[in-house]
Coordinates of C-alpha atoms in Angstrom, one line a residue:
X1 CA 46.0 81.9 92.9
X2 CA 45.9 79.7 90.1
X3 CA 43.1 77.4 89.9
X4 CA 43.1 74.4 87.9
X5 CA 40.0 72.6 86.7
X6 CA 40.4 69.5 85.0
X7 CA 37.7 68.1 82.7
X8 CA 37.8 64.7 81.1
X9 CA 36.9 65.3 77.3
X10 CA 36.8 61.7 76.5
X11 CA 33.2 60.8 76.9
X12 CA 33.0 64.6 74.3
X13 CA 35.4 62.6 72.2
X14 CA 33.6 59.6 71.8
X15 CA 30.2 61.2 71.6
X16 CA 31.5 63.0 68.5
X17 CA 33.3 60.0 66.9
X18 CA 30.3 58.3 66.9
X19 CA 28.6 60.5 65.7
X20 CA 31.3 60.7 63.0
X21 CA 30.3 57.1 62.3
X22 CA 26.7 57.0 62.0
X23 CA 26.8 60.3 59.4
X24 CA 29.1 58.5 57.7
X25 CA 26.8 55.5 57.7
X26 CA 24.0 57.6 56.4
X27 CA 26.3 59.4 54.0
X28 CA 27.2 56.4 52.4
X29 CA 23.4 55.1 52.5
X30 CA 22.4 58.2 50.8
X31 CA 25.2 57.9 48.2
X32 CA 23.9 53.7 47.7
X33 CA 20.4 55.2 47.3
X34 CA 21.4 57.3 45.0
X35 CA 23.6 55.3 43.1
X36 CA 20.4 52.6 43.3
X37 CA 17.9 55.0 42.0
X38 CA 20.0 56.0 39.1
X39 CA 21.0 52.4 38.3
X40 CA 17.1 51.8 38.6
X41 CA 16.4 54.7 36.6
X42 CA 19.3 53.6 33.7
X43 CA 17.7 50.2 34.2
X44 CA 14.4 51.5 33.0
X45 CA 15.5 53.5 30.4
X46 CA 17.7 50.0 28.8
X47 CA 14.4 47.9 29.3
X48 CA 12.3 51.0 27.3
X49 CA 15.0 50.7 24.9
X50 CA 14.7 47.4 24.5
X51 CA 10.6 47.2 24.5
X52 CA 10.8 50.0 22.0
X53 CA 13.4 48.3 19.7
X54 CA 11.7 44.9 20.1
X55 CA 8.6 46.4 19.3
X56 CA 10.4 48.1 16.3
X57 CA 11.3 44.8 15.4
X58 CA 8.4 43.0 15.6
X59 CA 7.0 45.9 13.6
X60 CA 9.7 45.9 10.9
X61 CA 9.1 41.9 10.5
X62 CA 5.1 42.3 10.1
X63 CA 5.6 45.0 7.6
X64 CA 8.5 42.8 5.8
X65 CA 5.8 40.1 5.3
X66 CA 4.0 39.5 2.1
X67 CA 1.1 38.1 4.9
X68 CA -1.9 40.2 6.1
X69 CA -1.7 41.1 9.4
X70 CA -4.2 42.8 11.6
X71 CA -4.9 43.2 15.3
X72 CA -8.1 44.0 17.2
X73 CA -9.8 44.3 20.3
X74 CA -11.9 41.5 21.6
X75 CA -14.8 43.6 20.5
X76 CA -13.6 43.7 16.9
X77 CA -12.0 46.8 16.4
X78 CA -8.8 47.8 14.7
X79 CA -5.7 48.2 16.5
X80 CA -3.2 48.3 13.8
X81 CA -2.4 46.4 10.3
X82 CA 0.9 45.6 8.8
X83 CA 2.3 47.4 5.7
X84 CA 0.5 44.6 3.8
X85 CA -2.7 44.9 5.1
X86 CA -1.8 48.8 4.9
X87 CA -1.4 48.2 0.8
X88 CA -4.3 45.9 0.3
X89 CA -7.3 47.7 2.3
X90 CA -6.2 51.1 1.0
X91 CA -5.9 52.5 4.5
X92 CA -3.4 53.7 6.4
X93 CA -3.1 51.8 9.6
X94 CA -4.0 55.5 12.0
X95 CA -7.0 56.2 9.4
X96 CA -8.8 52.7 10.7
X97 CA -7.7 52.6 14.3
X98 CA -10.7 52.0 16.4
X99 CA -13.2 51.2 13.5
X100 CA -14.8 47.8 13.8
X101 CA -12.7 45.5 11.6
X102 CA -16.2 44.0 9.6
X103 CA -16.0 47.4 7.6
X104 CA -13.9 45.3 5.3
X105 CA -16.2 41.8 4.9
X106 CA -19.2 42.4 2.7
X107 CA -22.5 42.5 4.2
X108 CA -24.2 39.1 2.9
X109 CA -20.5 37.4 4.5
X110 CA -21.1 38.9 8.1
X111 CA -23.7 35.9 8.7
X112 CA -20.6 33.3 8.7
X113 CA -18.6 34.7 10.8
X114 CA -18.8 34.5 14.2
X115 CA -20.6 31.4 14.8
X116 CA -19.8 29.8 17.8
X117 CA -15.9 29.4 17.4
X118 CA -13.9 28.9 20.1
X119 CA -12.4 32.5 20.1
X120 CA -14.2 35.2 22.1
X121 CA -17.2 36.5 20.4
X122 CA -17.9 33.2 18.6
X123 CA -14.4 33.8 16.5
X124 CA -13.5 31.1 13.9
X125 CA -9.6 29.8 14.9
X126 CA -9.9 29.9 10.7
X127 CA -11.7 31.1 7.9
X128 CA -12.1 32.4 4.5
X129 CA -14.4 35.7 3.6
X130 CA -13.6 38.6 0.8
X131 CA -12.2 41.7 1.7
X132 CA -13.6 45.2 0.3
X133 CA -10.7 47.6 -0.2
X134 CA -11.1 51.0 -0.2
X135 CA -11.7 50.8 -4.6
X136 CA -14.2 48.7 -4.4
X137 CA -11.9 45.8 -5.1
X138 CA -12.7 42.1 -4.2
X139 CA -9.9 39.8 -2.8
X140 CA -11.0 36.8 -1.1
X141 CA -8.8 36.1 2.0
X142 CA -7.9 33.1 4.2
X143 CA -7.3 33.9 7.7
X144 CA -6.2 32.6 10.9
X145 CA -7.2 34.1 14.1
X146 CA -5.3 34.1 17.4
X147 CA -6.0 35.3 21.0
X148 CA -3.2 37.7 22.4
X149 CA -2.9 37.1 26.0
X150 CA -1.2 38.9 29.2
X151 CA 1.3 37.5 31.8
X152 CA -2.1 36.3 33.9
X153 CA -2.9 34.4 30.7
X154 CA -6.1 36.0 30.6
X155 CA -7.3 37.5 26.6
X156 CA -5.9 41.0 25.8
X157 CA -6.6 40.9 21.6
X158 CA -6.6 39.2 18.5
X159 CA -4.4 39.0 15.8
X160 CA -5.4 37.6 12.3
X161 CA -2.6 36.6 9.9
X162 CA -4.6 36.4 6.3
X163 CA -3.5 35.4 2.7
X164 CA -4.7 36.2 -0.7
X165 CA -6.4 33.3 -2.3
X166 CA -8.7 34.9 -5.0
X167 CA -6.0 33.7 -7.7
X168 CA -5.4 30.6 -6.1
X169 CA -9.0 29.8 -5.7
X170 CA -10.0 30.9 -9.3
X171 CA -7.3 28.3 -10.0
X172 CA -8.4 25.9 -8.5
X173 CA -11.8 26.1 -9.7
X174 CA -10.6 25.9 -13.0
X175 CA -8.8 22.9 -12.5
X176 CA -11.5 21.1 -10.8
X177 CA -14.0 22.1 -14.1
X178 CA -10.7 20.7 -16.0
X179 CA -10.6 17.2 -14.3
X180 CA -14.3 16.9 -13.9
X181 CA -14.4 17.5 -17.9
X182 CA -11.5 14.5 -18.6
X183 CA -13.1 12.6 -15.8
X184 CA -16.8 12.5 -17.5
X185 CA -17.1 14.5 -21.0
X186 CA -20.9 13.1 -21.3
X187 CA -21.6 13.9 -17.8
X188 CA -20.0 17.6 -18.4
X189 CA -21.5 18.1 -21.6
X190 CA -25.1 17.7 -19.6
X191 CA -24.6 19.7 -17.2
X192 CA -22.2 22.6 -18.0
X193 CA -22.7 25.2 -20.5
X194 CA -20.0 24.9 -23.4
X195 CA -19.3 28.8 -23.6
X196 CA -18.8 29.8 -20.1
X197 CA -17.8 26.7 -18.4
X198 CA -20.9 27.2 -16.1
X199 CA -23.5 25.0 -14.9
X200 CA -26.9 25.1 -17.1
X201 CA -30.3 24.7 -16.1
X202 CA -29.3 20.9 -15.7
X203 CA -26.6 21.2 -13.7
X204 CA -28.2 23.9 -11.5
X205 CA -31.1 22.1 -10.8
X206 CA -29.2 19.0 -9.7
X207 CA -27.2 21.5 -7.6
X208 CA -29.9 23.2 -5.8
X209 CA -31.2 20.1 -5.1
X210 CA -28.1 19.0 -3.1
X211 CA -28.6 22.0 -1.2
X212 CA -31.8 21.7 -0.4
X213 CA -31.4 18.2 0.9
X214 CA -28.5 19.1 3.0
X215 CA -29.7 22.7 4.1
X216 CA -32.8 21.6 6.3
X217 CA -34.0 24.5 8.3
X218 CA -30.7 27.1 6.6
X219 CA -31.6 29.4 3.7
X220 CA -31.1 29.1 0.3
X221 CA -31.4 31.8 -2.2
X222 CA -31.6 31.8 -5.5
X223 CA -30.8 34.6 -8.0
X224 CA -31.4 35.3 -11.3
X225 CA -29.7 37.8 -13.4
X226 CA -30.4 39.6 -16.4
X227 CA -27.9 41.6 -18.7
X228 CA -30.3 44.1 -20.3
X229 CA -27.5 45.8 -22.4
X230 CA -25.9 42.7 -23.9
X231 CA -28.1 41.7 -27.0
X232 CA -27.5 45.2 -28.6
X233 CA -23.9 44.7 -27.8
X234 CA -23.9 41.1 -29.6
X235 CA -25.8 42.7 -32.5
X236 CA -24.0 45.7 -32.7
X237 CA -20.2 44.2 -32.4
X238 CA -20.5 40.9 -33.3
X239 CA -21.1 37.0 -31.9
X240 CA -17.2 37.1 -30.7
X241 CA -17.4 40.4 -29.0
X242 CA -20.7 39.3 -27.4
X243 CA -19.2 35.6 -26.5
X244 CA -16.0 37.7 -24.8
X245 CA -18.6 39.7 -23.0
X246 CA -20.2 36.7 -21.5
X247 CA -17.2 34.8 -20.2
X248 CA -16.1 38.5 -18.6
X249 CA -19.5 39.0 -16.9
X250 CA -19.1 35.2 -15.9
X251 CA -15.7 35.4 -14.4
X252 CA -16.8 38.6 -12.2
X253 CA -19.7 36.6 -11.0
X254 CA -17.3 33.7 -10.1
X255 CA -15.2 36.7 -8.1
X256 CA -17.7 38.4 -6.4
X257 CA -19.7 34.6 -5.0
X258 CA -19.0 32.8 -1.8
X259 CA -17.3 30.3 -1.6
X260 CA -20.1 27.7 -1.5
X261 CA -22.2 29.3 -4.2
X262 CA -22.3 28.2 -7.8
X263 CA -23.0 30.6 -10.2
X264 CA -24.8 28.8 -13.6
X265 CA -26.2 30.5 -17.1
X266 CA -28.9 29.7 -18.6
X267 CA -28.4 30.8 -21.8
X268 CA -28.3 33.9 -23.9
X269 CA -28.0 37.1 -21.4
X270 CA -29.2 34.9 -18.3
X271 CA -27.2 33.8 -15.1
X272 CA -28.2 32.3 -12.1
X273 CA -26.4 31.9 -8.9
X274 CA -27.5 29.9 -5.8
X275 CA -26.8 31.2 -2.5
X276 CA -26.8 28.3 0.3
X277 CA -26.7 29.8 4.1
X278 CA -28.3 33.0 2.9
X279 CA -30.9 35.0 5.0
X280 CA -33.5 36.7 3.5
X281 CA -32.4 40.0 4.5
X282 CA -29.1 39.8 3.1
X283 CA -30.4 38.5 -0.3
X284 CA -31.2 41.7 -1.5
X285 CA -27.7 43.2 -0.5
X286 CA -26.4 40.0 -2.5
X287 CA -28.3 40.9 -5.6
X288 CA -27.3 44.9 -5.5
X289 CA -24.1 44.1 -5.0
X290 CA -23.6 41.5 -7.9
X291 CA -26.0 44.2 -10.4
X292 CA -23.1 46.4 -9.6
X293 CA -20.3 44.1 -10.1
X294 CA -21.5 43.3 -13.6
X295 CA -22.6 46.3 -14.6
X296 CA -18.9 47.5 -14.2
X297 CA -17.7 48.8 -17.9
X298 CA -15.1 46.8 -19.6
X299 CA -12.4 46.8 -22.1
X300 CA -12.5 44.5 -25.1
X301 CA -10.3 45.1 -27.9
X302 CA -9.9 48.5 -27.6
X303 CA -13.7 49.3 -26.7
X304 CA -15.5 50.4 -23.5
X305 CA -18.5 48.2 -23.1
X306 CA -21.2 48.2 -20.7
X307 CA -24.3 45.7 -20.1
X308 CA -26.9 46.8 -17.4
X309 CA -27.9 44.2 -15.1
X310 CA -31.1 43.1 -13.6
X311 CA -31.2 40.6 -10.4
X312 CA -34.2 39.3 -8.9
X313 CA -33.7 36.8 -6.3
X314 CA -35.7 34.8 -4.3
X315 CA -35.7 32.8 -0.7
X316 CA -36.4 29.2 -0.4
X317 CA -39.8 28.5 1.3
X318 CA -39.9 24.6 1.1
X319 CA -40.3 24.9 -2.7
X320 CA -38.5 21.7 -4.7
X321 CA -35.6 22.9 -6.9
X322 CA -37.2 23.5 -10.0
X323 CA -40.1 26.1 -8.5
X324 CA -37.3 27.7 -6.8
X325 CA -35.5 28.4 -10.1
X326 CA -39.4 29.4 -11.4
X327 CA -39.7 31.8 -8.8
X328 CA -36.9 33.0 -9.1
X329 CA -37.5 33.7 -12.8
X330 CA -40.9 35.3 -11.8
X331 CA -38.8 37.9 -9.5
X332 CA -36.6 38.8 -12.4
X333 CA -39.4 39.9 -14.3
X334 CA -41.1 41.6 -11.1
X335 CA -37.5 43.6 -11.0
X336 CA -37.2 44.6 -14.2
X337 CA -40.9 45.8 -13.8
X338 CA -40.2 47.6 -10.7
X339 CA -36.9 49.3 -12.5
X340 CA -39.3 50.2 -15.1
X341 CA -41.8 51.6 -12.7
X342 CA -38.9 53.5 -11.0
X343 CA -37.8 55.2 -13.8
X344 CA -40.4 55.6 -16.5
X345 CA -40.3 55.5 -20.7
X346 CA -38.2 59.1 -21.1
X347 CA -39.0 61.4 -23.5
X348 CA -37.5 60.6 -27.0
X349 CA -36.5 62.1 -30.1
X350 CA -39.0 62.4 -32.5
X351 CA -38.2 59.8 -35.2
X352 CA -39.2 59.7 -39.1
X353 CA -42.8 59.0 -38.7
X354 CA -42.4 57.5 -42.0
X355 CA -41.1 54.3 -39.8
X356 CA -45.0 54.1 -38.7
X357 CA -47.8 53.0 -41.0
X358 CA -50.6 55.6 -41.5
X359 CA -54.6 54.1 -41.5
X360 CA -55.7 53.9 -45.4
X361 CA -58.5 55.8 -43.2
X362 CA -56.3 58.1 -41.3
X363 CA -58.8 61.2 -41.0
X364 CA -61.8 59.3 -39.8
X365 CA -59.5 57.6 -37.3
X366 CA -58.3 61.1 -35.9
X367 CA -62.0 62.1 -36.1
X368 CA -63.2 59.7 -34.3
X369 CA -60.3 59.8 -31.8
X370 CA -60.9 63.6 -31.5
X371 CA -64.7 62.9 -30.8
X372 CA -64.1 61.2 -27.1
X373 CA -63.9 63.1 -24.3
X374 CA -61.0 60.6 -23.7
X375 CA -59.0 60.2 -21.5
X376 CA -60.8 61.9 -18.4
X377 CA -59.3 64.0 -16.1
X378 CA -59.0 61.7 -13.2
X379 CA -58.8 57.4 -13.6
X380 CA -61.9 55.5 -14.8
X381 CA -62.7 52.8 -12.9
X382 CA -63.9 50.8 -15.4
X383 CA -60.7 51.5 -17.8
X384 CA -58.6 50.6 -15.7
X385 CA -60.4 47.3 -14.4
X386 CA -60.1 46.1 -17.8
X387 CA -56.7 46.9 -18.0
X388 CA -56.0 45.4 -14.6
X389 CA -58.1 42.1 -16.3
X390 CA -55.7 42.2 -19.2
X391 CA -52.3 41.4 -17.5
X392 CA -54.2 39.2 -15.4
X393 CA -55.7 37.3 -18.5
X394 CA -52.7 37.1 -20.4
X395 CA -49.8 36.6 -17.1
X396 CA -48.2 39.7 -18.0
X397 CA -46.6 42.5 -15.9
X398 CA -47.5 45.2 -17.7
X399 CA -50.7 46.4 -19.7
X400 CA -52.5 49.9 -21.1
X401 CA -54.9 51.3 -23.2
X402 CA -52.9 53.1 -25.1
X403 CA -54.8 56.2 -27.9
X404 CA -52.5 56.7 -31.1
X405 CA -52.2 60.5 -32.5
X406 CA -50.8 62.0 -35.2
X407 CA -47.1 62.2 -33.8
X408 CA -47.4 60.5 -30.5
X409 CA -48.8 57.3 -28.8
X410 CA -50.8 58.2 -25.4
X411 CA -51.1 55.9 -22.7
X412 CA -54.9 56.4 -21.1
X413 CA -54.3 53.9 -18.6
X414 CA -51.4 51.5 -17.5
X415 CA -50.8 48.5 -15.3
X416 CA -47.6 47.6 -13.7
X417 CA -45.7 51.2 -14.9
X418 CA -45.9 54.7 -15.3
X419 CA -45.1 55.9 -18.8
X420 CA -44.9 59.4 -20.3
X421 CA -46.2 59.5 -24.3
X422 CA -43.4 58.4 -26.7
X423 CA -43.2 58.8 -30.3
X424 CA -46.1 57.3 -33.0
X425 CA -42.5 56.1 -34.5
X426 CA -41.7 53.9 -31.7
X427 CA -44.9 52.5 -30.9
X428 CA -46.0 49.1 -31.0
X429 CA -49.5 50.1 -31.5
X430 CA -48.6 52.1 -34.0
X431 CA -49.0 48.8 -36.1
X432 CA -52.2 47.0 -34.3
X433 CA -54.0 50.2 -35.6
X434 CA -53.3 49.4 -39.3
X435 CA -55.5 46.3 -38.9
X436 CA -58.6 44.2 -37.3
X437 CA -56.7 41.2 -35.8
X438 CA -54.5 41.3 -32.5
X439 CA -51.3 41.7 -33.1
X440 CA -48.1 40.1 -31.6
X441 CA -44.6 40.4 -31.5
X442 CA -43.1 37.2 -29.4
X443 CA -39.6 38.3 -29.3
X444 CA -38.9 42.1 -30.7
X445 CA -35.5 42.0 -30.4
X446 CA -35.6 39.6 -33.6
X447 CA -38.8 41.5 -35.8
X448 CA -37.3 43.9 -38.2
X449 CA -40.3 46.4 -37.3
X450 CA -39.1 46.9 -33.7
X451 CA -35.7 45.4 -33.4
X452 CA -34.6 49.2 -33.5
X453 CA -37.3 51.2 -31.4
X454 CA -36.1 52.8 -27.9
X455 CA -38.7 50.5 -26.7
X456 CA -36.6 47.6 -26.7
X457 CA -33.1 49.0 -27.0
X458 CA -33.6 51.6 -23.9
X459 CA -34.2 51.0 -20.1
X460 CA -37.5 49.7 -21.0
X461 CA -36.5 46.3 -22.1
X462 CA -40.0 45.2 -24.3
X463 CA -39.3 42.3 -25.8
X464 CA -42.9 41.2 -26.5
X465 CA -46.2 42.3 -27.2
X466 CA -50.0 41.9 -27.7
X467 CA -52.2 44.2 -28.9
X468 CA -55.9 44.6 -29.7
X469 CA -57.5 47.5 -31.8
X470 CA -59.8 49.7 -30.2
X471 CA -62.0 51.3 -32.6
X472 CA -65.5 53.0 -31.7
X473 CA -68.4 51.8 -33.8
X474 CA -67.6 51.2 -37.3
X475 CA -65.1 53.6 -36.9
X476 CA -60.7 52.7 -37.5
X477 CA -59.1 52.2 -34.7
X478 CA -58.1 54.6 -32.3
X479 CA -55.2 52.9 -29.9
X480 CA -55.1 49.3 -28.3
X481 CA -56.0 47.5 -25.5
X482 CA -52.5 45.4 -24.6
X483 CA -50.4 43.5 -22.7
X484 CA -46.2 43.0 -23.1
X485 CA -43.6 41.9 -20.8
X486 CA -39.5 42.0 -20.3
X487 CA -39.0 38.2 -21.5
X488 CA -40.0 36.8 -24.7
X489 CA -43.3 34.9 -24.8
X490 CA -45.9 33.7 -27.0
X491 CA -49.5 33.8 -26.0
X492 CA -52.3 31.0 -25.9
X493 CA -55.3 31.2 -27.7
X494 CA -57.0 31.1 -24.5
X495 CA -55.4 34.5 -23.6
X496 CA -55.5 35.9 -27.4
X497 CA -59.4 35.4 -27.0
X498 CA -59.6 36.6 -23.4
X499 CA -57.8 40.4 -24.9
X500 CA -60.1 40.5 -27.5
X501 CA -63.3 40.0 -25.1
X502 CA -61.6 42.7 -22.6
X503 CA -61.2 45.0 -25.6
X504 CA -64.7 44.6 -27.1
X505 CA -65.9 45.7 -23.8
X506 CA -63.9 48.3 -23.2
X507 CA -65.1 49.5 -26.7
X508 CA -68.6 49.4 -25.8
X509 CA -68.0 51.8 -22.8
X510 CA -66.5 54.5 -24.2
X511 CA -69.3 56.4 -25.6
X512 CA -70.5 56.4 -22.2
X513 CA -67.6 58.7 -21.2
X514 CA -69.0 61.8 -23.1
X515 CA -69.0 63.9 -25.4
X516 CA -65.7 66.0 -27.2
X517 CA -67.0 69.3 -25.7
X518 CA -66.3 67.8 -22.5
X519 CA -63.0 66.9 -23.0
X520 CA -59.0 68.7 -21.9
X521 CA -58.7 71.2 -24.5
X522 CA -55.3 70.1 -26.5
X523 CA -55.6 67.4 -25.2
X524 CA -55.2 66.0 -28.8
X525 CA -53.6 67.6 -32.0
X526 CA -56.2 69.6 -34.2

């Protein structure tokens, strides 16, 4: 029998139509998804492109620009420069990356920036400084500064956009010297000096005094600068060559000054330059700096020249303009000591001793030079109280008791240097020995007897002298007791007398040192 079940399949039906529907549903979801995640993704990807070829952009614009261009952190420290900073600095942009942008601003320049602008760290909005490229090279640089912020508006970094104004500004001083000149000739005349365009010891003094009235509590230093190479240039080459060597060594000084300082000569191989807003500490840094600046060689005409320079520089401590300029003389000659002390009279060349005058007595001088047990082994107190007296006396940096051979000149004691022996040749006291009277030499660079010795040509920079002869008994002389300095200088009678008293008294003590069996063998020549 055939039996015959019925089932109603429409609820089954329904059940998998909708189910049908709803995968449908999430099919089509799914496909949305994806289709959203990769039109997120190629959404992306367009704004990288676009970030990256804005930033290429900006990039290619900074590095079209003739304008300096260099961002830091808030802390100072290099992000990146532009091709133009790139081509001043020396550096590649990756090569300063992370080091503090102030490796570029000299050290005595770092004291005016950052104080208390309104950018973070004390920032300037503007300001002008030099910039040291990787040469050595001096550019002086105006810059603006700018705060780089995020979408919050809080600071991310700074930018500084900068422009080369050391032509400009040499310009510009030249043209203010110009118009000041039409303006007032008499009034230039006073206070300028004719060769350089400079101010002189006039218009320096009236100078300093304006800074001193408006400094109040600030700094002021004051520098004075020697060129110890220059007068054997000038004699050597000429008064045009040495005039051309002047305005050179005065246009570097006008490159390598802030902007506020004025640089002045005082004549002959002498500069000056005062330094307002200067702390002590820096000053030093200043005066290195500027020794090495000038002391760069130069071209003229076909020749490579070369002048030494010597800077001493002092701070102001309530002094009135013209002891400040004093002082700062005073520390010229304390350098130029120092130099001297630092590196000592070197061993020279034998010369003609023919260029020396010999005693009419010349064996009973060496005899009686050969009969002192002189100079001891150790320092003599006495000796060297009297040579200590000397300087004192006669206000001069350096003085010995010096013992005259037959070839060489011995220094038994010294003040203010260490010297080695030199040649008889070369020796000042060479010539006090030939006499009974003291002799000096006020400026050696301009007596024929000396104009020519290593002495005053070399590192050592004598340019005067006074000597007394030392003799024992009734004996010729056997050295000097004297006294001579860096600068020329003539002594009073007051100090003349006061190194002859010091030598008569070191002349009575020395037979109390002893007898010539006592004394270095070879010491002396036989």
């Amino acid at each position: 029998m055939l039996l015959v079940v019925r089932v109603d399949l429409r609820p089954l039906v329904l059940i998998l139509i909708a189910l049908l529907a709803v995968g449908a549903l999430l099919w089509s979801r799914v496909r949305q998804r994806s289709r959203d995640r990769r039109d997120v993704g190629q959404t992306l990807e367009l704004v990288a492109e676009r970030s990256a070829e804005r930033e290429a952009f900006t990039q290619a614009i900074l590095d079209s620009t003739a304008v300096l261009v260099v961002a830091t952190t808030l802390q100072g420290r290099i992000i990146s420069l532009n091709r133009a900073a790139e081509a001043l600095s020396g550096y590649r942009s990756d090569e300063v990356a992370g080091r503090p942008v102030a490796m570029f601003v000299p050290d005595d320049e770092q004291a005016d920036r950052r104080t208390g602008g309104p950018l973070p760290g004390g920032l300037p909005a503007s300001e002008e400084h030099h910039w040291v490229s990787r040469d050595g090279q001096r550019y002086l640089i105006a810059w603006t500064n700018a705060v780089v912020r995020d979408a919050q508006g809080e600071p991310r970094s700074l930018v500084a956009t900068g422009i080369d104004i050391t032509d400009a500004r040499r310009a510009e001083r030249a043209a203010r010297s110009a118009a000041f000149r039409e303006h007032d000739r008499l009034a230039w005349d006073a206070t300028h000096d004719a060769l350089t365009d400079l101010h002189n010891r006039a218009g320096l003094l009236d100078r300093l005094d304006t800074m001193l009235g408006d400094a109040g509590a600030a700094p002021v230093a004051v520098l004075h600068l020697f060129l110890g190479g220059f007068r054997a240039i000038d004699e050597e080459y000429g008064h045009a060559v040495g005039d051309q060597v002047l305005r050179v060594v005065a246009k570097r000084l006008g490159d390598e000054v802030r902007g506020g300082d004025t640089v002045g000569r005082l004549g002959g191989d002498e500069f000056v330059v005062l330094c307002p807003n200067l702390p002590s500490g820096l000053a030093a840094t200043t005066a290195r700096r500027i020794e090495r600046a000038v002391s760069a060689p130069l071209a003229l005409d076909g020749r490579q020249l070369a002048s030494g320079a010597t800077a001493g520089v002092v701070p102001n401590l309530g002094d009135d303009a013209a002891t400040l300029l004093d002082r700062a003389e005073a520390a010229l000659f304390e350098a130029k000591r120092d130099r001297l002390r630092d590196a000592p009279l070197v061993p020279m060349p034998a010369l003609d001793r023919g260029a020396a005058p010999v005693h009419p007595r010349e064996a009973a001088r060496l005899s009686s030079l050969r009969s002192l047990a002189w100079p001891p082994a150790g320092t003599d107190p006495f000796v060297e109280t009297i040579v200590r007296l000397a300087a004192r006396a006669c206000g001069a940096p350096m003085a010995a008791v010096t013992l005259v051979d037959v070839d060489q000149q011995r220094f038994a004691a010294t003040v203010g240097f260490e010297a080695v022996d030199v040649p008889r040749s070369a020796a000042f006291c060479a010539h006090t020995i030939v006499g009974d009277q003291v002799l000096t030499v006020e400026d050696a660079t301009r007596d024929a007897r000396f104009a020519d010795s290593p002495l005053v040509t070399g590192g050592a920079h004598v340019r005067s002298y006074a000597g007394a002869p030392l003799s024992v008994g009734e004996a010729p002389p056997i050295g000097a007791l004297c006294v001579f300095d860096v600068g020329p200088r003539r002594l009073s009678a007051a100090q003349l007398t006061a190194l002859e008293h010091l030598r008569d008294a070191l002349a009575a003590y020395l037979p109390e040192l002893g007898a010539a069996g006592d004394r270095e063998p070879g010491r002396f020549s036989s």
